[in-house]
CSV table of C-alpha atoms in Angstrom, one decimal:
chain,number,residue,atom,x,y,z
L,1,UNK,CA,35.7,-28.0,-10.2
L,2,UNK,CA,37.1,-24.5,-10.7
L,3,UNK,CA,36.3,-21.8,-8.1
L,4,UNK,CA,34.3,-19.8,-10.6
L,5,UNK,CA,32.1,-22.8,-11.5
L,6,UNK,CA,31.5,-23.5,-7.8
L,7,UNK,CA,30.4,-19.9,-7.1
L,8,UNK,CA,28.1,-20.1,-10.2
L,9,UNK,CA,26.6,-23.3,-8.9
L,10,UNK,CA,26.0,-22.0,-5.4
L,11,UNK,CA,24.3,-18.9,-6.6
L,12,UNK,CA,22.3,-20.9,-9.1
L,13,UNK,CA,21.0,-22.9,-6.2
L,14,UNK,CA,20.2,-19.7,-4.3
L,15,UNK,CA,18.3,-18.3,-7.3
L,16,UNK,CA,16.4,-21.6,-7.7
L,17,UNK,CA,15.4,-21.8,-4.1
L,18,UNK,CA,14.3,-18.2,-3.7
L,19,UNK,CA,12.4,-18.1,-7.0
L,20,UNK,CA,10.7,-21.4,-6.5
L,21,UNK,CA,9.7,-20.8,-2.8
L,22,UNK,CA,9.2,-17.1,-3.3
L,23,UNK,CA,6.6,-17.9,-5.9
L,24,UNK,CA,5.0,-20.7,-3.8
L,25,UNK,CA,4.7,-18.6,-0.7
L,26,UNK,CA,3.4,-15.6,-2.7
L,27,UNK,CA,0.7,-17.8,-4.2
L,28,UNK,CA,-0.3,-19.0,-0.8
L,29,UNK,CA,-0.3,-15.4,0.5
L,30,UNK,CA,-2.5,-14.5,-2.4
L,31,UNK,CA,-4.9,-17.3,-1.5
L,32,UNK,CA,-5.2,-16.2,2.1
L,33,UNK,CA,-5.7,-12.6,1.1
L,34,UNK,CA,-8.6,-13.6,-1.2
L,35,UNK,CA,-10.1,-16.1,1.1
L,36,UNK,CA,-11.2,-13.4,3.6
L,37,UNK,CA,-13.5,-11.6,1.1
L,38,UNK,CA,-14.5,-14.9,-0.4
L,39,UNK,CA,-15.8,-15.9,3.0
L,40,UNK,CA,-17.8,-12.7,3.4
L,41,UNK,CA,-19.2,-12.9,-0.1
L,42,UNK,CA,-20.2,-16.6,-0.2
L,43,UNK,CA,-20.6,-17.8,3.3
L,44,UNK,CA,-21.3,-15.0,5.7
L,45,UNK,CA,-25.0,-14.6,4.7
L,46,UNK,CA,-24.4,-11.0,3.4
L,47,UNK,CA,-26.3,-9.9,0.4
L,48,UNK,CA,-23.4,-9.2,-2.0
L,49,UNK,CA,-23.8,-9.8,-5.7
L,50,UNK,CA,-21.0,-11.0,-8.0
L,51,UNK,CA,-22.1,-8.4,-10.6
L,52,UNK,CA,-21.5,-5.7,-8.0
L,53,UNK,CA,-18.0,-7.0,-7.3
L,54,UNK,CA,-17.2,-7.0,-11.1
L,55,UNK,CA,-18.4,-3.4,-11.4
L,56,UNK,CA,-16.3,-2.4,-8.4
L,57,UNK,CA,-13.3,-4.2,-9.7
L,58,UNK,CA,-13.7,-2.6,-13.2
L,59,UNK,CA,-13.8,0.9,-11.5
L,60,UNK,CA,-10.6,0.1,-9.6
L,61,UNK,CA,-8.9,-1.2,-12.8
L,62,UNK,CA,-9.8,2.0,-14.6
L,63,UNK,CA,-8.1,4.0,-11.8
L,64,UNK,CA,-5.2,1.8,-10.7
L,65,UNK,CA,-4.6,-0.6,-13.7
L,66,UNK,CA,-1.5,1.2,-14.9
L,67,UNK,CA,0.0,1.2,-11.4
L,68,UNK,CA,-0.5,-2.6,-11.0
L,69,UNK,CA,1.9,-3.2,-13.9
L,70,UNK,CA,4.2,-0.2,-13.6
L,71,UNK,CA,5.1,-0.8,-9.9
L,72,UNK,CA,6.7,-4.2,-10.4
L,73,UNK,CA,8.5,-2.9,-13.4
L,74,UNK,CA,9.9,0.0,-11.4
L,75,UNK,CA,11.1,-2.0,-8.5
L,76,UNK,CA,12.7,-4.9,-10.3
L,77,UNK,CA,16.0,-3.3,-11.1
L,78,UNK,CA,16.4,-2.1,-7.5
L,79,UNK,CA,15.2,-5.2,-5.7
L,80,UNK,CA,16.4,-8.1,-7.9
L,81,UNK,CA,14.3,-11.2,-8.7
L,82,UNK,CA,14.5,-12.9,-5.3
L,83,UNK,CA,13.4,-9.9,-3.3
L,84,UNK,CA,10.4,-9.1,-5.6
L,85,UNK,CA,8.5,-12.0,-4.0
L,86,UNK,CA,9.3,-10.7,-0.5
L,87,UNK,CA,8.6,-7.0,-1.2
L,88,UNK,CA,5.2,-7.3,-2.9
L,89,UNK,CA,3.8,-9.4,0.0
L,90,UNK,CA,5.3,-7.4,2.9
L,91,UNK,CA,4.5,-4.0,1.4
L,92,UNK,CA,5.8,-0.6,2.3
L,93,UNK,CA,8.6,-1.0,-0.2
L,94,UNK,CA,9.8,2.5,-0.7
L,95,UNK,CA,9.5,3.7,2.8
L,96,UNK,CA,10.8,0.6,4.7
L,97,UNK,CA,12.2,-2.2,2.6
L,98,UNK,CA,14.5,-0.2,0.3
L,99,UNK,CA,16.0,1.9,3.2
L,100,UNK,CA,16.5,-1.4,5.2
L,101,UNK,CA,18.4,-3.0,2.2
L,102,UNK,CA,20.5,0.1,1.6
L,103,UNK,CA,21.5,0.5,5.3
L,104,UNK,CA,22.5,-3.1,5.5
L,105,UNK,CA,24.6,-2.9,2.4
L,106,UNK,CA,26.3,0.3,3.7
L,107,UNK,CA,26.8,-1.3,7.2
L,108,UNK,CA,28.9,-4.3,5.8
L,109,UNK,CA,30.3,-2.2,3.0
L,110,UNK,CA,29.0,-3.9,-0.2
L,111,UNK,CA,27.7,-2.3,-3.3
L,112,UNK,CA,24.1,-2.7,-4.6
L,113,UNK,CA,24.0,-4.7,-7.8
L,114,UNK,CA,26.7,-7.2,-6.7
L,115,UNK,CA,25.9,-10.7,-5.6
L,116,UNK,CA,27.1,-9.9,-2.1
L,117,UNK,CA,24.9,-6.9,-2.1
L,118,UNK,CA,21.9,-9.0,-3.1
L,119,UNK,CA,22.4,-11.4,-0.2
L,120,UNK,CA,22.8,-8.5,2.2
L,121,UNK,CA,19.5,-7.0,0.9
L,122,UNK,CA,17.6,-10.3,1.2
L,123,UNK,CA,18.8,-10.7,4.8
L,124,UNK,CA,17.9,-7.0,5.6
L,125,UNK,CA,14.4,-7.5,4.2
L,126,UNK,CA,14.0,-10.6,6.3
L,127,UNK,CA,15.1,-8.6,9.3
L,128,UNK,CA,12.7,-5.8,8.4
L,129,UNK,CA,9.8,-8.3,7.9
L,130,UNK,CA,10.5,-9.7,11.4
L,131,UNK,CA,10.3,-6.3,13.1
L,132,UNK,CA,7.3,-5.3,11.0
L,133,UNK,CA,5.2,-8.5,11.7
L,134,UNK,CA,6.0,-8.3,15.4
L,135,UNK,CA,5.0,-4.6,15.7
L,136,UNK,CA,1.9,-5.1,13.7
L,137,UNK,CA,0.8,-8.1,15.7
L,138,UNK,CA,1.5,-6.4,19.1
L,139,UNK,CA,0.5,-2.8,18.5
L,140,UNK,CA,-2.3,-3.3,16.0
L,141,UNK,CA,-3.6,-6.8,16.5
L,142,UNK,CA,-3.6,-6.8,20.3
L,143,UNK,CA,-3.3,-3.3,21.6
L,144,UNK,CA,-5.2,-1.6,18.7
L,145,UNK,CA,-8.1,-4.0,19.0
L,146,UNK,CA,-8.3,-3.3,22.7
L,147,UNK,CA,-8.1,0.4,22.2
L,148,UNK,CA,-11.0,0.3,19.7
L,149,UNK,CA,-13.1,-1.6,22.2
L,150,UNK,CA,-12.7,1.1,24.9
L,151,UNK,CA,-13.0,4.4,22.9
L,152,UNK,CA,-16.5,5.9,23.1
L,153,UNK,CA,-19.0,5.3,20.3
L,154,UNK,CA,-19.2,8.9,19.2
L,155,UNK,CA,-15.5,9.0,18.5
L,156,UNK,CA,-15.8,5.7,16.6
L,157,UNK,CA,-18.6,7.3,14.6
L,158,UNK,CA,-16.6,10.5,13.8
L,159,UNK,CA,-13.6,8.4,12.6
L,160,UNK,CA,-15.9,6.3,10.3
L,161,UNK,CA,-17.7,9.3,9.0
L,162,UNK,CA,-14.8,11.5,8.2
L,163,UNK,CA,-12.0,9.0,7.4
L,164,UNK,CA,-12.0,9.5,3.7
L,165,UNK,CA,-11.5,13.3,3.6
L,166,UNK,CA,-9.0,13.0,6.4
L,167,UNK,CA,-6.8,10.4,4.7
L,168,UNK,CA,-7.1,12.0,1.3
L,169,UNK,CA,-6.1,15.5,2.6
L,170,UNK,CA,-2.8,14.2,3.8
L,171,UNK,CA,-2.2,11.7,1.0
L,172,UNK,CA,-2.8,14.3,-1.7
L,173,UNK,CA,-0.2,16.6,-0.3
L,174,UNK,CA,2.2,13.7,0.2
L,175,UNK,CA,1.7,12.5,-3.3
L,176,UNK,CA,2.3,16.0,-4.8
L,177,UNK,CA,5.5,16.5,-2.8
L,178,UNK,CA,7.0,13.1,-3.5
L,179,UNK,CA,6.1,13.1,-7.2
L,180,UNK,CA,7.9,16.4,-7.7
L,181,UNK,CA,5.7,17.1,-10.8
L,182,UNK,CA,3.9,20.4,-10.2
L,183,UNK,CA,2.5,20.5,-13.7
L,184,UNK,CA,0.7,17.1,-13.3
L,185,UNK,CA,-0.5,18.2,-9.8
L,186,UNK,CA,-2.1,21.4,-11.3
L,187,UNK,CA,-3.7,19.4,-14.1
L,188,UNK,CA,-5.1,16.9,-11.5
L,189,UNK,CA,-6.5,19.8,-9.4
L,190,UNK,CA,-8.2,21.5,-12.3
L,191,UNK,CA,-9.6,18.2,-13.7
L,192,UNK,CA,-10.8,17.1,-10.2
L,193,UNK,CA,-12.7,20.4,-9.6
L,194,UNK,CA,-14.4,20.2,-12.9
L,195,UNK,CA,-15.3,16.5,-12.5
L,196,UNK,CA,-16.6,17.0,-8.9
L,197,UNK,CA,-18.7,20.0,-10.0
L,198,UNK,CA,-20.3,18.1,-12.9
L,199,UNK,CA,-21.0,15.2,-10.5
L,200,UNK,CA,-22.6,17.6,-8.0
L,201,UNK,CA,-25.2,18.8,-10.5
L,202,UNK,CA,-25.6,15.6,-12.4
L,203,UNK,CA,-25.6,12.8,-9.9
L,204,UNK,CA,-25.4,9.7,-12.2
L,205,UNK,CA,-22.0,11.0,-13.4
L,206,UNK,CA,-20.7,10.4,-9.8
L,207,UNK,CA,-20.3,6.7,-10.5
L,208,UNK,CA,-17.6,7.3,-13.1
L,209,UNK,CA,-16.1,10.5,-11.7
L,210,UNK,CA,-12.9,9.0,-10.3
L,211,UNK,CA,-12.1,7.0,-13.4
L,212,UNK,CA,-12.8,10.0,-15.7
L,213,UNK,CA,-10.7,12.3,-13.6
L,214,UNK,CA,-7.8,9.8,-13.5
L,215,UNK,CA,-7.8,9.0,-17.2
L,216,UNK,CA,-8.3,12.7,-18.2
L,217,UNK,CA,-5.4,13.8,-15.9
L,218,UNK,CA,-3.1,11.0,-17.2
L,219,UNK,CA,-3.7,11.9,-20.8
L,220,UNK,CA,-3.5,15.7,-20.3
L,221,UNK,CA,-0.3,15.3,-18.1
L,222,UNK,CA,1.3,13.4,-21.0
L,223,UNK,CA,0.1,15.7,-23.8
L,224,UNK,CA,1.0,18.9,-21.8
L,225,UNK,CA,4.3,17.5,-20.4
L,226,UNK,CA,7.3,19.7,-20.2
L,227,UNK,CA,8.9,18.6,-23.5
L,228,UNK,CA,12.2,20.3,-22.7
L,229,UNK,CA,12.9,17.9,-19.8
L,230,UNK,CA,10.8,15.0,-20.8
L,231,UNK,CA,11.1,15.1,-24.6
L,232,UNK,CA,12.9,11.9,-25.4
L,233,UNK,CA,13.7,8.9,-23.2
L,234,UNK,CA,17.4,9.7,-23.2
L,235,UNK,CA,16.8,13.1,-21.7
L,236,UNK,CA,15.3,11.8,-18.5
L,237,UNK,CA,17.6,12.5,-15.7
L,238,UNK,CA,18.2,9.5,-13.5
L,239,UNK,CA,17.5,11.3,-10.2
L,240,UNK,CA,14.1,12.6,-11.5
L,241,UNK,CA,12.5,9.3,-10.6
L,242,UNK,CA,9.9,9.9,-7.9
L,243,UNK,CA,11.0,8.9,-4.5
L,244,UNK,CA,7.6,8.6,-2.9
L,245,UNK,CA,5.8,6.1,-0.7
L,246,UNK,CA,2.8,7.1,-2.7
L,247,UNK,CA,1.3,3.8,-3.9
X,1,UNK,CA,-17.6,-7.7,21.3
X,2,UNK,CA,-14.8,-6.3,19.3
X,3,UNK,CA,-12.5,-9.0,20.5
X,4,UNK,CA,-11.6,-11.8,18.1
X,5,UNK,CA,-12.6,-14.4,20.6
X,6,UNK,CA,-16.2,-13.1,20.6
X,7,UNK,CA,-18.7,-15.1,18.5
X,8,UNK,CA,-19.8,-13.3,15.4
X,9,UNK,CA,-23.2,-11.9,15.6
X,10,UNK,CA,-25.5,-12.9,12.8
X,11,UNK,CA,-24.6,-11.1,9.6
X,12,UNK,CA,-27.0,-8.4,8.5
X,13,UNK,CA,-26.5,-6.9,5.1
X,14,UNK,CA,-28.2,-3.6,6.2
X,15,UNK,CA,-26.5,-3.2,9.6
X,16,UNK,CA,-23.9,-0.5,9.9
X,17,UNK,CA,-22.2,-2.5,12.7
X,18,UNK,CA,-19.2,-3.2,10.4
X,19,UNK,CA,-17.0,-4.6,13.2
X,20,UNK,CA,-19.5,-7.5,13.8
X,21,UNK,CA,-18.4,-9.0,10.5
X,22,UNK,CA,-15.0,-7.3,10.1
X,23,UNK,CA,-13.6,-8.9,13.2
X,24,UNK,CA,-15.0,-12.4,12.5
X,25,UNK,CA,-12.8,-15.4,13.4
X,26,UNK,CA,-12.5,-16.5,9.7
X,27,UNK,CA,-11.1,-13.1,8.8
X,28,UNK,CA,-8.7,-13.4,11.7
X,29,UNK,CA,-7.6,-16.8,10.5
X,30,UNK,CA,-6.9,-15.5,7.0
X,31,UNK,CA,-4.9,-12.6,8.4
X,32,UNK,CA,-2.8,-14.9,10.6
X,33,UNK,CA,-2.3,-17.1,7.5
X,34,UNK,CA,-0.7,-14.2,5.7
X,35,UNK,CA,1.5,-13.6,8.7
X,36,UNK,CA,2.6,-17.2,8.8
X,37,UNK,CA,3.3,-17.3,5.1
X,38,UNK,CA,5.7,-14.3,5.4
X,39,UNK,CA,7.4,-15.9,8.3
X,40,UNK,CA,7.9,-19.2,6.4
X,41,UNK,CA,9.2,-17.2,3.4
X,42,UNK,CA,11.7,-15.3,5.5
X,43,UNK,CA,13.0,-18.5,7.1
X,44,UNK,CA,13.5,-20.1,3.7
X,45,UNK,CA,15.2,-17.0,2.3
X,46,UNK,CA,17.6,-16.7,5.2
X,47,UNK,CA,18.5,-20.4,5.0
X,48,UNK,CA,19.2,-20.1,1.2
X,49,UNK,CA,21.3,-16.9,1.9
X,50,UNK,CA,23.3,-18.7,4.6
X,51,UNK,CA,24.1,-21.5,2.2
X,52,UNK,CA,25.1,-19.2,-0.6
X,53,UNK,CA,27.0,-16.6,1.4
X,54,UNK,CA,30.4,-18.4,1.8
X,55,UNK,CA,30.6,-18.9,-2.0
X,56,UNK,CA,30.6,-15.2,-2.6
X,57,UNK,CA,33.0,-14.4,0.1
X,58,UNK,CA,30.4,-13.3,2.7
X,59,UNK,CA,30.8,-14.4,6.3
X,60,UNK,CA,27.9,-15.6,8.4
X,61,UNK,CA,28.6,-12.6,10.7
X,62,UNK,CA,28.1,-10.2,7.8
X,63,UNK,CA,24.8,-11.9,7.0
X,64,UNK,CA,23.7,-11.6,10.6
X,65,UNK,CA,24.8,-7.9,10.6
X,66,UNK,CA,22.7,-7.3,7.5
X,67,UNK,CA,19.7,-8.9,9.1
X,68,UNK,CA,20.1,-6.8,12.2
X,69,UNK,CA,20.6,-3.6,10.3
X,70,UNK,CA,17.4,-4.3,8.3
X,71,UNK,CA,15.5,-5.0,11.5
X,72,UNK,CA,16.7,-1.8,13.3
X,73,UNK,CA,16.1,0.4,10.3
X,74,UNK,CA,12.5,-0.9,9.9
X,75,UNK,CA,11.6,0.0,13.5
X,76,UNK,CA,10.7,3.6,12.8
X,77,UNK,CA,8.8,3.0,9.5
X,78,UNK,CA,6.9,0.0,11.1
X,79,UNK,CA,5.7,2.0,14.0
X,80,UNK,CA,4.7,4.8,11.7
X,81,UNK,CA,2.6,2.3,9.8
X,82,UNK,CA,1.1,1.0,13.1
X,83,UNK,CA,-0.1,4.6,13.9
X,84,UNK,CA,-1.9,4.9,10.6
X,85,UNK,CA,-3.3,1.3,10.9
X,86,UNK,CA,-4.8,2.0,14.4
X,87,UNK,CA,-6.6,5.0,13.1
X,88,UNK,CA,-8.4,2.9,10.5
X,89,UNK,CA,-9.3,0.0,12.8
X,90,UNK,CA,-12.9,1.1,13.2
X,91,UNK,CA,-13.4,1.5,9.5
X,92,UNK,CA,-12.2,-1.9,8.3
X,93,UNK,CA,-11.7,-4.0,11.4
X,94,UNK,CA,-8.5,-5.5,12.7
X,95,UNK,CA,-7.8,-8.4,10.3
X,96,UNK,CA,-8.4,-6.4,7.2
X,97,UNK,CA,-6.3,-3.5,8.5
X,98,UNK,CA,-3.4,-5.9,9.3
X,99,UNK,CA,-3.4,-7.5,5.9
X,100,UNK,CA,-4.4,-4.7,3.6
X,101,UNK,CA,-2.8,-1.6,5.3
X,102,UNK,CA,-0.1,-3.2,7.4
X,103,UNK,CA,1.2,-5.6,4.8
X,104,UNK,CA,0.2,-6.0,1.2
X,105,UNK,CA,-1.3,-2.5,0.4
X,106,UNK,CA,-1.0,0.9,1.9
X,107,UNK,CA,-3.4,3.3,3.6
X,108,UNK,CA,-3.7,5.6,0.6
X,109,UNK,CA,-4.4,2.9,-2.0
X,110,UNK,CA,-6.7,0.8,0.2
X,111,UNK,CA,-8.8,3.7,1.4
X,112,UNK,CA,-9.2,5.0,-2.1
X,113,UNK,CA,-10.0,1.5,-3.4
X,114,UNK,CA,-12.7,1.0,-0.7
X,115,UNK,CA,-14.2,4.4,-1.4
X,116,UNK,CA,-14.3,3.7,-5.2
X,117,UNK,CA,-15.9,0.3,-4.6
X,118,UNK,CA,-18.5,1.7,-2.2
X,119,UNK,CA,-19.4,4.4,-4.8
X,120,UNK,CA,-20.1,1.8,-7.4
X,121,UNK,CA,-22.8,0.4,-5.1
X,122,UNK,CA,-24.3,3.9,-4.6
X,123,UNK,CA,-22.9,4.0,-1.0
X,124,UNK,CA,-20.2,5.9,0.8
X,125,UNK,CA,-17.2,4.8,2.9
X,126,UNK,CA,-18.0,5.2,6.6
X,127,UNK,CA,-21.4,6.9,6.4
X,128,UNK,CA,-24.9,5.7,7.1
X,129,UNK,CA,-24.8,3.8,3.8
X,130,UNK,CA,-21.6,1.9,4.9
X,131,UNK,CA,-23.4,-1.3,5.8
X,132,UNK,CA,-22.0,-4.8,6.3
X,133,UNK,CA,-22.7,-5.7,2.7
X,134,UNK,CA,-20.9,-2.6,1.5
X,135,UNK,CA,-17.9,-3.4,3.7
X,136,UNK,CA,-17.9,-6.9,2.1
X,137,UNK,CA,-17.9,-5.4,-1.3
X,138,UNK,CA,-15.2,-3.0,-0.4
X,139,UNK,CA,-13.0,-5.7,1.0
X,140,UNK,CA,-13.5,-7.9,-2.0
X,141,UNK,CA,-12.5,-5.0,-4.3
X,142,UNK,CA,-9.5,-4.1,-2.2
X,143,UNK,CA,-8.3,-7.7,-2.1
X,144,UNK,CA,-8.8,-8.2,-5.8
X,145,UNK,CA,-6.9,-5.0,-6.5
X,146,UNK,CA,-4.1,-6.1,-4.2
X,147,UNK,CA,-4.1,-9.5,-5.9
X,148,UNK,CA,-3.4,-7.8,-9.2
X,149,UNK,CA,-0.1,-6.5,-7.9
X,150,UNK,CA,0.9,-9.9,-6.8
X,151,UNK,CA,-0.2,-11.5,-10.0
X,152,UNK,CA,1.8,-8.8,-12.0
X,153,UNK,CA,4.8,-9.6,-9.8
X,154,UNK,CA,4.4,-13.4,-10.4
X,155,UNK,CA,4.1,-12.9,-14.1
X,156,UNK,CA,6.6,-10.1,-14.7
X,157,UNK,CA,9.5,-11.2,-12.4
X,158,UNK,CA,10.5,-14.3,-14.5
X,159,UNK,CA,10.1,-12.3,-17.7
X,160,UNK,CA,12.3,-9.4,-16.4
X,161,UNK,CA,14.8,-12.0,-15.1
X,162,UNK,CA,15.2,-13.3,-18.6
X,163,UNK,CA,15.9,-9.8,-19.6
X,164,UNK,CA,12.8,-9.4,-21.8
X,165,UNK,CA,13.7,-6.4,-24.0
X,166,UNK,CA,10.1,-5.5,-24.9
X,167,UNK,CA,9.4,-4.6,-21.3
X,168,UNK,CA,12.5,-2.5,-21.0
X,169,UNK,CA,11.7,-0.6,-24.2
X,170,UNK,CA,8.7,1.1,-22.5
X,171,UNK,CA,9.3,4.8,-22.9
X,172,UNK,CA,10.7,5.9,-19.5
X,173,UNK,CA,9.2,9.4,-19.9
X,174,UNK,CA,5.7,7.8,-20.0
X,175,UNK,CA,6.6,5.8,-16.9
X,176,UNK,CA,7.7,8.9,-15.2
X,177,UNK,CA,4.7,11.1,-16.0
X,178,UNK,CA,1.6,8.9,-16.4
X,179,UNK,CA,1.5,6.8,-13.2
X,180,UNK,CA,2.4,9.7,-10.9
X,181,UNK,CA,-0.3,11.9,-12.5
X,182,UNK,CA,-2.9,9.1,-12.3
X,183,UNK,CA,-2.2,8.6,-8.5
X,184,UNK,CA,-2.3,12.3,-7.7
X,185,UNK,CA,-5.6,12.6,-9.7
X,186,UNK,CA,-7.2,9.6,-7.9
X,187,UNK,CA,-6.4,11.0,-4.4
X,188,UNK,CA,-7.3,14.5,-5.5
X,189,UNK,CA,-10.7,13.7,-7.0
X,190,UNK,CA,-11.7,11.5,-4.0
X,191,UNK,CA,-10.7,14.2,-1.6
X,192,UNK,CA,-12.3,17.1,-3.4
X,193,UNK,CA,-15.4,15.0,-4.0
X,194,UNK,CA,-15.9,15.0,-0.2
X,195,UNK,CA,-16.0,18.8,0.1
X,196,UNK,CA,-19.6,19.5,-1.0
X,197,UNK,CA,-20.9,17.0,1.6
X,198,UNK,CA,-20.7,19.3,4.7
X,199,UNK,CA,-18.5,22.0,6.2
X,200,UNK,CA,-17.1,19.3,8.6
X,201,UNK,CA,-15.8,17.3,5.6
X,202,UNK,CA,-14.1,20.5,4.5
X,203,UNK,CA,-12.5,20.8,8.0
X,204,UNK,CA,-11.3,17.2,7.9
X,205,UNK,CA,-9.8,17.5,4.4
X,206,UNK,CA,-8.2,21.0,4.8
X,207,UNK,CA,-6.8,20.3,8.3
X,208,UNK,CA,-5.2,17.0,7.2
X,209,UNK,CA,-3.7,18.6,4.1
X,210,UNK,CA,-2.5,21.6,6.1
X,211,UNK,CA,-0.8,19.5,8.8
X,212,UNK,CA,0.8,17.3,6.2
X,213,UNK,CA,2.1,20.4,4.3
X,214,UNK,CA,3.5,21.9,7.5
X,215,UNK,CA,5.2,18.7,8.5
X,216,UNK,CA,6.8,18.4,5.0
X,217,UNK,CA,8.1,21.9,5.3
X,218,UNK,CA,9.5,21.3,8.8
X,219,UNK,CA,11.1,18.0,7.7
X,220,UNK,CA,12.9,19.8,4.9
X,221,UNK,CA,13.9,22.9,7.1
X,222,UNK,CA,15.4,20.9,10.0
X,223,UNK,CA,16.5,18.1,7.7
X,224,UNK,CA,14.9,15.3,9.7
X,225,UNK,CA,13.7,12.5,7.3
X,226,UNK,CA,11.9,10.7,10.1
X,227,UNK,CA,9.3,13.5,10.2
X,228,UNK,CA,8.3,12.5,6.7
X,229,UNK,CA,7.9,8.9,7.8
X,230,UNK,CA,5.6,9.8,10.7
X,231,UNK,CA,3.8,12.7,8.8
X,232,UNK,CA,0.9,10.6,7.5
X,233,UNK,CA,0.0,9.1,10.9
X,234,UNK,CA,0.4,12.4,12.7
X,235,UNK,CA,-1.7,14.3,10.1
X,236,UNK,CA,-4.5,11.7,10.2
X,237,UNK,CA,-4.8,11.4,13.9
X,238,UNK,CA,-4.5,15.2,14.6
X,239,UNK,CA,-7.0,16.1,11.9
X,240,UNK,CA,-9.4,13.4,13.2
X,241,UNK,CA,-9.1,15.1,16.6
X,242,UNK,CA,-9.8,18.5,15.0
X,243,UNK,CA,-12.8,17.1,13.1
X,244,UNK,CA,-14.1,15.6,16.3
X,245,UNK,CA,-13.9,19.0,18.0
X,246,UNK,CA,-15.7,20.5,15.0
X,247,UNK,CA,-18.6,18.0,15.3
X,248,UNK,CA,-19.1,19.2,18.9
X,249,UNK,CA,-19.5,22.8,18.0
């Protein structure tokens, strides 16, 4: 056998193993992640209706549906097929897994996009996953649960009561900064203020307010885009891709 | 009672004692299941990489170095995620936080998803209407939403690998503008929607946004990227402290 054919065969075996077991493990992960709510809905004795879940899911799809498809498309060229199954289960792709892969490639001096680079990034993501699982288990699973059991009830109540505005305040700013699209941010602000005002005076509208705001902003941001920089696909500068750990 | 070993108290749809169901042993078992799956996956991937490495001129030492480099570089970001996760423990319970915020999802997406789901039931995330039943609904919606990412990955990866040209023809300008705008709008409308509720909600939103903005400016000025990593956790915890102080006035 020639050397080239041997390399080809070895890498073929790697691709086969990772895509087969990557898919199998991801499907099992999917099962466990859905088993938890399934238990609450069907076996815990809580009064949760299927129709209510469908409504909630439809509302989510209206808001995040585009992201569900766009995110895998965006990361595929960077991660490569084998790492896709790792990344979308471990999470924190842009702020943890991508830097881990890049640092590993730089450390041993290989280029991204090469086969050696791919193996380095797979190993780096395994390393990152190990550290991440260990720190989550120790600091959140064990210490965090203990911490929650000793903090006073009124603090617990404050956290529960005001968690949404607290998280969204920081997240909105982070999203605006990392997207680097001031025009879209301004449109989102104007649309949101209008939508929230309407919902304030006309309560039933509140049910749809998030979806309406998101769809209206997406359409307006596209129609009112800066045609000088975003006119045709070829004009898009490579480094204009958002960096953010937004989604 | 908040410990996983404790027996679950009888579920009560109208009770606001979320943690009684959120920390149930079954939910813990599912969370540990996800942990184990990722461990198994990593072992299989490392083994496959070890077998393939010599054929592309990569030594086992280089592979080990890559693993270690990945592990060390993940330390900071992981602890930053831990900080955010701990802040949300009382809202979703430990198992859901581990899986949804620590692993598959992210704090911004999951909190938004839970709030949207609660709203469809005429309730609110974290208030007096945030009952065990609403928590169950929120977790179901968060998990189904997260499942869509995984399903999209399972379907799209083989297609992209084959080099499906239809998928690559998607106008990159649309990809650049629309998802980003949609995300900013989702967070913006959820945040601004909280403002009419009370002046303390305004304090919570404004202080969190201001701290985040300040940290972003500082990170850029002194050129320390790690500040960006920790910014979300710092902003959430500090503004919760400010909000707590405000409730005591």
